[in-house]
Short mmCIF file of C-alpha atoms and ligand atoms in Angstrom, two decimals:
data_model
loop_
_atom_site.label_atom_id
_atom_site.label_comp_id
_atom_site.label_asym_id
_atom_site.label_seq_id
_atom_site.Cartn_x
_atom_site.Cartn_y
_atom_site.Cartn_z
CA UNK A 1 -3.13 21.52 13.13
CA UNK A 2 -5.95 21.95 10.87
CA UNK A 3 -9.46 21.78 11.14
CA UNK A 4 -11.19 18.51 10.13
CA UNK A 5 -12.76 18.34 8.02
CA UNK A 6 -9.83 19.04 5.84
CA UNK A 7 -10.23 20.87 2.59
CA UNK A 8 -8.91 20.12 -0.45
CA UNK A 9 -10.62 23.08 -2.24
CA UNK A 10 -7.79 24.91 -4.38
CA UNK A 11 -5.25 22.82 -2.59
CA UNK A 12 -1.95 21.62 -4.32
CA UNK A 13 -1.85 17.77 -3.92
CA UNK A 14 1.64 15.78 -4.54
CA UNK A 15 0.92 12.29 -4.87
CA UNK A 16 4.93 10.78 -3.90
CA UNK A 17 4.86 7.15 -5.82
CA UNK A 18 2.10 8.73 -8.97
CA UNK A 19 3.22 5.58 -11.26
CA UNK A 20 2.73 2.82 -8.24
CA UNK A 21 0.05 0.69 -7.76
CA UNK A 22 -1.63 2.83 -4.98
CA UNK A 23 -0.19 6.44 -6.40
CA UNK A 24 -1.84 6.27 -9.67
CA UNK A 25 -5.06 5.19 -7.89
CA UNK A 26 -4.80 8.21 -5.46
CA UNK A 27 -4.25 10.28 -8.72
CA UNK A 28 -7.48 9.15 -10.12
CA UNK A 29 -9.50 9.30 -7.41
CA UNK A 30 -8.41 13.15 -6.60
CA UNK A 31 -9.54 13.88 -10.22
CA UNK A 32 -13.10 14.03 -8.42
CA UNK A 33 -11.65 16.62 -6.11
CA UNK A 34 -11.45 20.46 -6.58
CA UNK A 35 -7.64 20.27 -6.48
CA UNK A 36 -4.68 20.56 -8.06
CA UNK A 37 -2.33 17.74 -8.80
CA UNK A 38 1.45 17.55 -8.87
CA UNK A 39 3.60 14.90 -9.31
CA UNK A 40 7.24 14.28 -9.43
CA UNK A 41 8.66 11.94 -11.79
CA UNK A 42 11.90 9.65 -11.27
CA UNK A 43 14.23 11.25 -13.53
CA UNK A 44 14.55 14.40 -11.95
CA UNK A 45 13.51 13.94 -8.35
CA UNK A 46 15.21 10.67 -6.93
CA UNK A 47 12.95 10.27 -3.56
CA UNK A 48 16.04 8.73 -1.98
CA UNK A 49 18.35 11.80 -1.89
CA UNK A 50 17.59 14.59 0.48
CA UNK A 51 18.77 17.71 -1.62
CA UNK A 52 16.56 16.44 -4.42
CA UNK A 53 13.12 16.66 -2.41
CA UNK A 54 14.16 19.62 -0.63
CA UNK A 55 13.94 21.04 -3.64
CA UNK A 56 11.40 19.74 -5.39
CA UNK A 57 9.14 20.60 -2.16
CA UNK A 58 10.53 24.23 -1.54
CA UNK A 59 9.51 24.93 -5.27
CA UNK A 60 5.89 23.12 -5.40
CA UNK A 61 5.10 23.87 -2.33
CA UNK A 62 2.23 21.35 -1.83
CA UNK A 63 -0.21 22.05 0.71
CA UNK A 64 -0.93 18.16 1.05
CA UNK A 65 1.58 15.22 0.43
CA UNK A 66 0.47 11.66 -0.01
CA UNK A 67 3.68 9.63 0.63
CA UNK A 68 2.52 6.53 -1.35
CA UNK A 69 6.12 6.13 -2.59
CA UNK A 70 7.90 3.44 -1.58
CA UNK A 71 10.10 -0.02 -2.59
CA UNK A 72 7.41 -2.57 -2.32
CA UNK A 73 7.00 -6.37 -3.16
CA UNK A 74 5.73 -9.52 -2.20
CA UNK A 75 6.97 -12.04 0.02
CA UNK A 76 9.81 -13.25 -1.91
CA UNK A 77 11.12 -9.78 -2.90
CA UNK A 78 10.84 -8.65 0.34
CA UNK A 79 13.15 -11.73 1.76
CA UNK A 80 15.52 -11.38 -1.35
CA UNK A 81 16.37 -7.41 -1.04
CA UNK A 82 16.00 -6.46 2.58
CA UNK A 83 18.70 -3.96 2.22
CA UNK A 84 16.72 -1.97 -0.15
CA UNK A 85 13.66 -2.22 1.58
CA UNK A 86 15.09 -1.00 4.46
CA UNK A 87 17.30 1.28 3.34
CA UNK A 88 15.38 3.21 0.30
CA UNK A 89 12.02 3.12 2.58
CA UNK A 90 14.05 5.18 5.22
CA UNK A 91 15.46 7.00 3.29
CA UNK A 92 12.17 8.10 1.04
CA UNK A 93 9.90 8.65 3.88
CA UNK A 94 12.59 10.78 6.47
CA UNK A 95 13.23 12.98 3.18
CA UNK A 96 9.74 13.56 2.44
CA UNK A 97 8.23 13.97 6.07
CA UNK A 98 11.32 16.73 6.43
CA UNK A 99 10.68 18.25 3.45
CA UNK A 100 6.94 18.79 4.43
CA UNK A 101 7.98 19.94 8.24
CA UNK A 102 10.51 22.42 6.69
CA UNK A 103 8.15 23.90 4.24
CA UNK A 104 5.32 23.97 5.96
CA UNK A 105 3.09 21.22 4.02
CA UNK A 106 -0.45 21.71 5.89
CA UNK A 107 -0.63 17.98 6.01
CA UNK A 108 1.11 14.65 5.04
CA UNK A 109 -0.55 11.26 4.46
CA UNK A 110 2.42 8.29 5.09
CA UNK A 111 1.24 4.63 3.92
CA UNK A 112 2.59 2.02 5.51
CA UNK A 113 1.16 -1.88 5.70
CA UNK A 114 -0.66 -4.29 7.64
CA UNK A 115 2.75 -6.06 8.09
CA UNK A 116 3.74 -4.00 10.84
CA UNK A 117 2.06 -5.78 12.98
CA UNK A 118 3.35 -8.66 15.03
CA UNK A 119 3.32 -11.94 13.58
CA UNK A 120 0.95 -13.44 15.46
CA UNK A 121 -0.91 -10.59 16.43
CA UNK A 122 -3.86 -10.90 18.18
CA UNK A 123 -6.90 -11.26 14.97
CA UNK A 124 -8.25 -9.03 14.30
CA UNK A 125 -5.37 -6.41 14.54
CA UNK A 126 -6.33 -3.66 16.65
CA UNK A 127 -3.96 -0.10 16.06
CA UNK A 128 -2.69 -0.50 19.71
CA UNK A 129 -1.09 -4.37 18.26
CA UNK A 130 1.94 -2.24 17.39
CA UNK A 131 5.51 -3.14 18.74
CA UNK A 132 3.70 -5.84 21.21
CA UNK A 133 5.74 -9.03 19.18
CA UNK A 134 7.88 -10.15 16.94
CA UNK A 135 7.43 -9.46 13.28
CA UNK A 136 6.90 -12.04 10.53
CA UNK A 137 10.85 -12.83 9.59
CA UNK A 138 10.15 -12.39 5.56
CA UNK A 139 8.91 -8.91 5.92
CA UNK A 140 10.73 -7.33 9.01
CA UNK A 141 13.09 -5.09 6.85
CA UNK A 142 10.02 -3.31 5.46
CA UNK A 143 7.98 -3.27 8.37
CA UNK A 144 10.88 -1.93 10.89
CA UNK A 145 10.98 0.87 7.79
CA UNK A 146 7.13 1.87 8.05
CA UNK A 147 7.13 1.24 11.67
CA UNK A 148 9.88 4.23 11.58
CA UNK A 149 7.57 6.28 9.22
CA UNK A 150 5.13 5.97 11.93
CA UNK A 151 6.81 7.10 14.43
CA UNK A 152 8.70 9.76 12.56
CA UNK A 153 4.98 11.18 11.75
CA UNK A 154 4.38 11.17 15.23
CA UNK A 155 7.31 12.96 16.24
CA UNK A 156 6.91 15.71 13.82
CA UNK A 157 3.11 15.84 15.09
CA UNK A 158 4.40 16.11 18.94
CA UNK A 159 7.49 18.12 18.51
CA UNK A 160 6.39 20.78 16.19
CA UNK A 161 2.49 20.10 15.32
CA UNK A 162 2.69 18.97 12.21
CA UNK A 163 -0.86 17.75 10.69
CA UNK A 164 0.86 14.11 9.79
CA UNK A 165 -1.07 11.03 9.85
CA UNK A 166 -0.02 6.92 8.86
CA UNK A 167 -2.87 4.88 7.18
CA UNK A 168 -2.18 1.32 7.20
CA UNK A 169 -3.63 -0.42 4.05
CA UNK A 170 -4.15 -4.38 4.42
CA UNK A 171 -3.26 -6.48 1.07
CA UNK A 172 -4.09 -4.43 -1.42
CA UNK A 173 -4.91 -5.56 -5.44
CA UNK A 174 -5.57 -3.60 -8.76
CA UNK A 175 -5.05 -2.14 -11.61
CA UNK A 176 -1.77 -1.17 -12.22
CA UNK A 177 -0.50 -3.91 -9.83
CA UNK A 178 2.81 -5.24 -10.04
CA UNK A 179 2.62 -8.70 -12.33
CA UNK A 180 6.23 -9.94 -12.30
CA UNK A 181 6.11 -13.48 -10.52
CA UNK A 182 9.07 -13.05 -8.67
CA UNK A 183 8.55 -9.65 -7.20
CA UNK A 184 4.46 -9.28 -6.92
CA UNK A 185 2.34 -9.80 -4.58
CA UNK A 186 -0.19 -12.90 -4.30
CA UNK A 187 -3.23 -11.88 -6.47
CA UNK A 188 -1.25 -10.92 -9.26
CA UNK A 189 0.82 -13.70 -9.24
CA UNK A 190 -2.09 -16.06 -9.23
CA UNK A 191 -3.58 -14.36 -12.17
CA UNK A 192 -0.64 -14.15 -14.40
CA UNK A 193 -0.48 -18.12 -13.81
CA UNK A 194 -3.92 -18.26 -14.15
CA UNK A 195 -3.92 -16.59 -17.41
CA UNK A 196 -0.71 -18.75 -18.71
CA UNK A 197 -2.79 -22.00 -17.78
CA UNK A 198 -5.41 -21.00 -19.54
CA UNK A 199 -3.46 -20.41 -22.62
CA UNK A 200 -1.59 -23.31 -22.44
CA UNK A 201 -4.82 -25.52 -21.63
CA UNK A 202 -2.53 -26.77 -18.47
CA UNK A 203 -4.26 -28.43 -15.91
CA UNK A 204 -2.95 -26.96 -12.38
CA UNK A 205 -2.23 -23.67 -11.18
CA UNK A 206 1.02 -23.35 -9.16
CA UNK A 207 0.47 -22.21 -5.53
CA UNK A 208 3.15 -20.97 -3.25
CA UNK A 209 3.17 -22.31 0.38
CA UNK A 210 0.33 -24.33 2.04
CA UNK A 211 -2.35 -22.00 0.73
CA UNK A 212 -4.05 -21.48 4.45
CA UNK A 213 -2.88 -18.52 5.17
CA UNK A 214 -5.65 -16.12 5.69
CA UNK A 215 -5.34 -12.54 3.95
CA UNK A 216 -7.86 -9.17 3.59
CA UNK A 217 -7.21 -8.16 0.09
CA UNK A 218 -9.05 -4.59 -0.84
CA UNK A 219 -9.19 -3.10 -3.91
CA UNK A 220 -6.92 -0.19 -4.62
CA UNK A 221 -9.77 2.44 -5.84
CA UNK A 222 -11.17 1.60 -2.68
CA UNK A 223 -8.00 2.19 -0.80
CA UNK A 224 -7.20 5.34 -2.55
CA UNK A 225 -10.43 6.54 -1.61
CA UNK A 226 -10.04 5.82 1.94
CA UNK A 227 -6.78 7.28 2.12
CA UNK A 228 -8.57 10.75 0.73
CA UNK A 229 -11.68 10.54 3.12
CA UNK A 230 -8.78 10.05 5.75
CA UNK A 231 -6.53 13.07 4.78
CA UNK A 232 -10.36 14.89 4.97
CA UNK A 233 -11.41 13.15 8.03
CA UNK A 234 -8.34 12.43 10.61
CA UNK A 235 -5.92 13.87 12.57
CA UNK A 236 -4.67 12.21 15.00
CA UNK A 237 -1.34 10.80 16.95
CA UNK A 238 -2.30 6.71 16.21
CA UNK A 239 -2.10 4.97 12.89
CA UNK A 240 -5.23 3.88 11.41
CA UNK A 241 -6.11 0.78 9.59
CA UNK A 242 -7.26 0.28 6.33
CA UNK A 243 -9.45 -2.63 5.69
CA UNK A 244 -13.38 -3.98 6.26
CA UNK A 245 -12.47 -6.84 8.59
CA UNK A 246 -12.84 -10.06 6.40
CA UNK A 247 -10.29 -12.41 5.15
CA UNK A 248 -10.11 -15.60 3.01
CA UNK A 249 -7.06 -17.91 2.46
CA UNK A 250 -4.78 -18.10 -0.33
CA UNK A 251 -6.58 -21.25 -1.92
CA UNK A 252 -9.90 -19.63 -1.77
CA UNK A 253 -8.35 -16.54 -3.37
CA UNK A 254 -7.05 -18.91 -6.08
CA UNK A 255 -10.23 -20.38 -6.55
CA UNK A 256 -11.71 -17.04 -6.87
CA UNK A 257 -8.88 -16.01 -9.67
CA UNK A 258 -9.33 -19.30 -11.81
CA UNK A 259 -13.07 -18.30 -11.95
CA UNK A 260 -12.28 -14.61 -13.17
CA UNK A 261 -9.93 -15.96 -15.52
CA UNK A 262 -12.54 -18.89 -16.97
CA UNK A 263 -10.36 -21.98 -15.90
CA UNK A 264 -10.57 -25.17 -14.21
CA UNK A 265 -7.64 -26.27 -13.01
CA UNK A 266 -6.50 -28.06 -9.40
CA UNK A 267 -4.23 -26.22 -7.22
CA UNK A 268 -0.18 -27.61 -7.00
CA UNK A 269 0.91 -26.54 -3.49
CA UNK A 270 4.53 -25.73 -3.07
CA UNK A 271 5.88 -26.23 0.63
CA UNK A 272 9.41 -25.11 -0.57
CA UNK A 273 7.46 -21.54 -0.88
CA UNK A 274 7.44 -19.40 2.23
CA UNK A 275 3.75 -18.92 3.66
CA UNK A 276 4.56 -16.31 5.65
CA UNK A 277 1.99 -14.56 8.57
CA UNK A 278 -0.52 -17.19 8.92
CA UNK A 279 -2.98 -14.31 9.15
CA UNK A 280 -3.30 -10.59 9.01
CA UNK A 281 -7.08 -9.99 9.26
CA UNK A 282 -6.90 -5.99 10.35
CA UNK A 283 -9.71 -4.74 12.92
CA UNK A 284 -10.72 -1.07 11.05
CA UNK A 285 -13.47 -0.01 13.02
CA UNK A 286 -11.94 3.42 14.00
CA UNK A 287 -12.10 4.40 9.89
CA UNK A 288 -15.79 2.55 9.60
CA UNK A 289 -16.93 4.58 12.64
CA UNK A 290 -15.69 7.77 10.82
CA UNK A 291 -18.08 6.73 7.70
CA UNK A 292 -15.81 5.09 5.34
CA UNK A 293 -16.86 1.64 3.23
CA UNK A 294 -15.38 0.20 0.66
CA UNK A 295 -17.38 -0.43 -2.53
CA UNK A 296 -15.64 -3.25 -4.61
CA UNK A 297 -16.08 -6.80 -3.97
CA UNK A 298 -13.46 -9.20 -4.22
CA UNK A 299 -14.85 -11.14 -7.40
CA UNK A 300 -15.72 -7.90 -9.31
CA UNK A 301 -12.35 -6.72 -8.26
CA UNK A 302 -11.03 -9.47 -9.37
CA UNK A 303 -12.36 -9.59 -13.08
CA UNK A 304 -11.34 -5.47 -12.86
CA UNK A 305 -8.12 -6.15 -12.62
CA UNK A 306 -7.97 -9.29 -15.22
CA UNK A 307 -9.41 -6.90 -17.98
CA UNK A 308 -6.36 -4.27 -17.07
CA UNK A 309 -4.33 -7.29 -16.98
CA UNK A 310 -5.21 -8.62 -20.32
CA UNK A 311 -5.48 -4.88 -22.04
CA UNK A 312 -2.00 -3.97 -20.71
CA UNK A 313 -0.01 -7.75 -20.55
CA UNK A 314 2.17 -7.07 -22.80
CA UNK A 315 3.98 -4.27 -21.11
CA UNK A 316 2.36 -5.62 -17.44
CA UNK A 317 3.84 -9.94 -18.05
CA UNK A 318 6.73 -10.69 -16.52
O1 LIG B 1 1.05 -11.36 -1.29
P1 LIG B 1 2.23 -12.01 -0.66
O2 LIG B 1 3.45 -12.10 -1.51
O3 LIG B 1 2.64 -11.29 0.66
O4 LIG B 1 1.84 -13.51 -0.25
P2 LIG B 1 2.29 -11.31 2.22
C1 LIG B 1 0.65 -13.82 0.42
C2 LIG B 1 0.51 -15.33 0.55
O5 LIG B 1 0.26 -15.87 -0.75
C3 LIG B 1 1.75 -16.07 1.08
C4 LIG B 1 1.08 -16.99 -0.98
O6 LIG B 1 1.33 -17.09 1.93
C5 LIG B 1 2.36 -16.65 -0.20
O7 LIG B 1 3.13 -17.82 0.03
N1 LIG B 1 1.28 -17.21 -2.41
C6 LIG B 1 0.81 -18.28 -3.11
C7 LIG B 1 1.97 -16.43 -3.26
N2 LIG B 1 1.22 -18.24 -4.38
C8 LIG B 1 1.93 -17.09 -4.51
C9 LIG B 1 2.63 -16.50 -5.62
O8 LIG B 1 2.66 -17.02 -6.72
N3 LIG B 1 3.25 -15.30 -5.37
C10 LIG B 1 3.22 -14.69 -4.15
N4 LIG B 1 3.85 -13.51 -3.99
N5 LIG B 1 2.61 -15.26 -3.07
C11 LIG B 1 3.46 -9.07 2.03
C12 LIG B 1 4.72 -8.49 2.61
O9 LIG B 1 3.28 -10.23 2.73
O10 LIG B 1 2.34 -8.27 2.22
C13 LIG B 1 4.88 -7.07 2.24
O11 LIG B 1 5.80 -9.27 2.18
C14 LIG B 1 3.60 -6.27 2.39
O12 LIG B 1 5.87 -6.51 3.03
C15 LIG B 1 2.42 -6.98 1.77
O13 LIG B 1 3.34 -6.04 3.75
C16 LIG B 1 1.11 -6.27 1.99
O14 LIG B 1 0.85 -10.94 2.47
O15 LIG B 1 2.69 -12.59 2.85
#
């Protein structure tokens, strides 16, 4: 086990998922860092197949691994493929977290989600809310696969001391976010639709479900930079949230987006949507009491991500 806090002085850094959403913002925020990073891109090392990491690990030989790679979407994708989610989340994560046991790594970073939490888990979710309910129906294939990762971390920690830790974002939003509307998750969505409404001077802005659920939604610099002050600051058995503790529902949200995006428009609820959780507000007071804040507010986020939006549509629209 190492000594906290961690070093990443001279250290080689892979960043599993570099192109994702939360990869690419881990990638940038370790440019501050005194480290070098290494990636691995999909056309040579396919994440899914064992021989290909073992490989790929024996020869880098990373000192730290941030597994940020994974098959990821938002509620619809999740109920339309659950065999991939289960099966290719598996599959990446056991690879990787063996690969890192059998080569040493000094530590591993696994990111999982605020859906592995019961459905109607007590608010906010305390760490210790794992495996005390039943998990939200839409997502369970992806959360049984992180709650695995979890516990695979844990066993490699208890069994043969590996320094592994699990970080579990809330909703996360950004640049570099996923903007297909039948895949993404809810802020993108929204904007995309915001943006089109705009442009076509239409007067309402389609939302899926009742709009009451109640979600955190953090920027993704801020996430990557928790995920770095926790590969500095923690070691320990438990998963740890990542979040601030507030939420707002899905209509304020929308509001929020129409006012980044400069429209009026009323909001069309669609009940033949899936709402999913009704809320999945995360209780991360064990990462505040380490000394980690996030800096971005939702509204500046929110315009953030519009101008990558708008400066990279046309390879980013669905
Ligand atoms: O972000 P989202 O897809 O995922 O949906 P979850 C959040 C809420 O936004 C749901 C509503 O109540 C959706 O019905 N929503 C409204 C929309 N309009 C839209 C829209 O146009 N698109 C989308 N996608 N949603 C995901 C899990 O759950 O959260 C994943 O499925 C992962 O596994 C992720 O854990 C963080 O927050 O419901």
């Amino acid at each position: 086990m190492n000594a906290l806090p961690y070093s990443l002085k001279g250290k080689r850094v892979w960043v599993a998922g570099h192109k994702g959403m939360v990869g690419s913002a881990i990638v940038r925020r370790l440019e501050r860092e005194d480290c070098e990073v290494i990636v691995s891109e999909r056309t040579q090392v396919d994440l899914r197949r064992q021989e290909q990491v073992e490989r790929f690990v024996k020869e880098r030989r990373p000192h730290l691994i941030f597994l940020a790679a994974a098959k990821v979407g938002g509620i619809l994708a999740n109920a339309s493929y659950p065999a991939d989610f289960l099966f290719d989340n598996l599959a990446i994560q056991n690879n990787v977290i063996d690969a890192a046991y059998r080569n040493e790594t000094e530590k591993l970073v696994f990111l999982g989600s605020s859906c592995i939490y019961p459905k109607l888990a007590p608010q906010p979710i305390k760490e210790d809310a794992l495996l005390t309910g039943p998990l939200e129906p839409t997502n369970e294939w992806y959360a049984i696969a992180k709650i695995a990762g979890i516990k695979l971390c844990q066993a490699y920690r208890r069994q043969y001391g590996c320094d592994f830790v699990s970080a579990m974002p809330t909703n996360l939003y950004g640049p570099g976010d996923n903007f297909n509307l039948e895949t993404s998750h809810v802020a993108a969505a929204l904007m995309v639709k915001a943006v089109r409404a705009k442009e076509a001077g239409t007067q309402t802005l389609e939302v899926w479900g009742s709009g009451k659920p109640l979600r955190e939604f953090l920027h993704v610099d801020d996430c990557a930079d928790a995920l770095v002050f926790i590969a500095q600051h923690y070691s320990a058995d438990e998963h740890i949230n990542v979040g601030f503790g507030r939420d707002l529902s899905i209509a304020e949200l929308a509001q929020i987006i129409l006012d980044a995006v400069g429209t009026k428009a009323s909001l069309a609820f669609d009940p033949s949507k899936p709402d999913g959780t009704p809320r999945k507000l995360m209780d991360s007071s064990r990462l505040a009491a380490l000394g980690w804040k996030p800096k971005i507010g939702l509204r500046e986020g929110m315009k953030q991500m519009l101008a990558w939006y708008l400066a990279n549509a046309a390879k980013a629209r669905a």
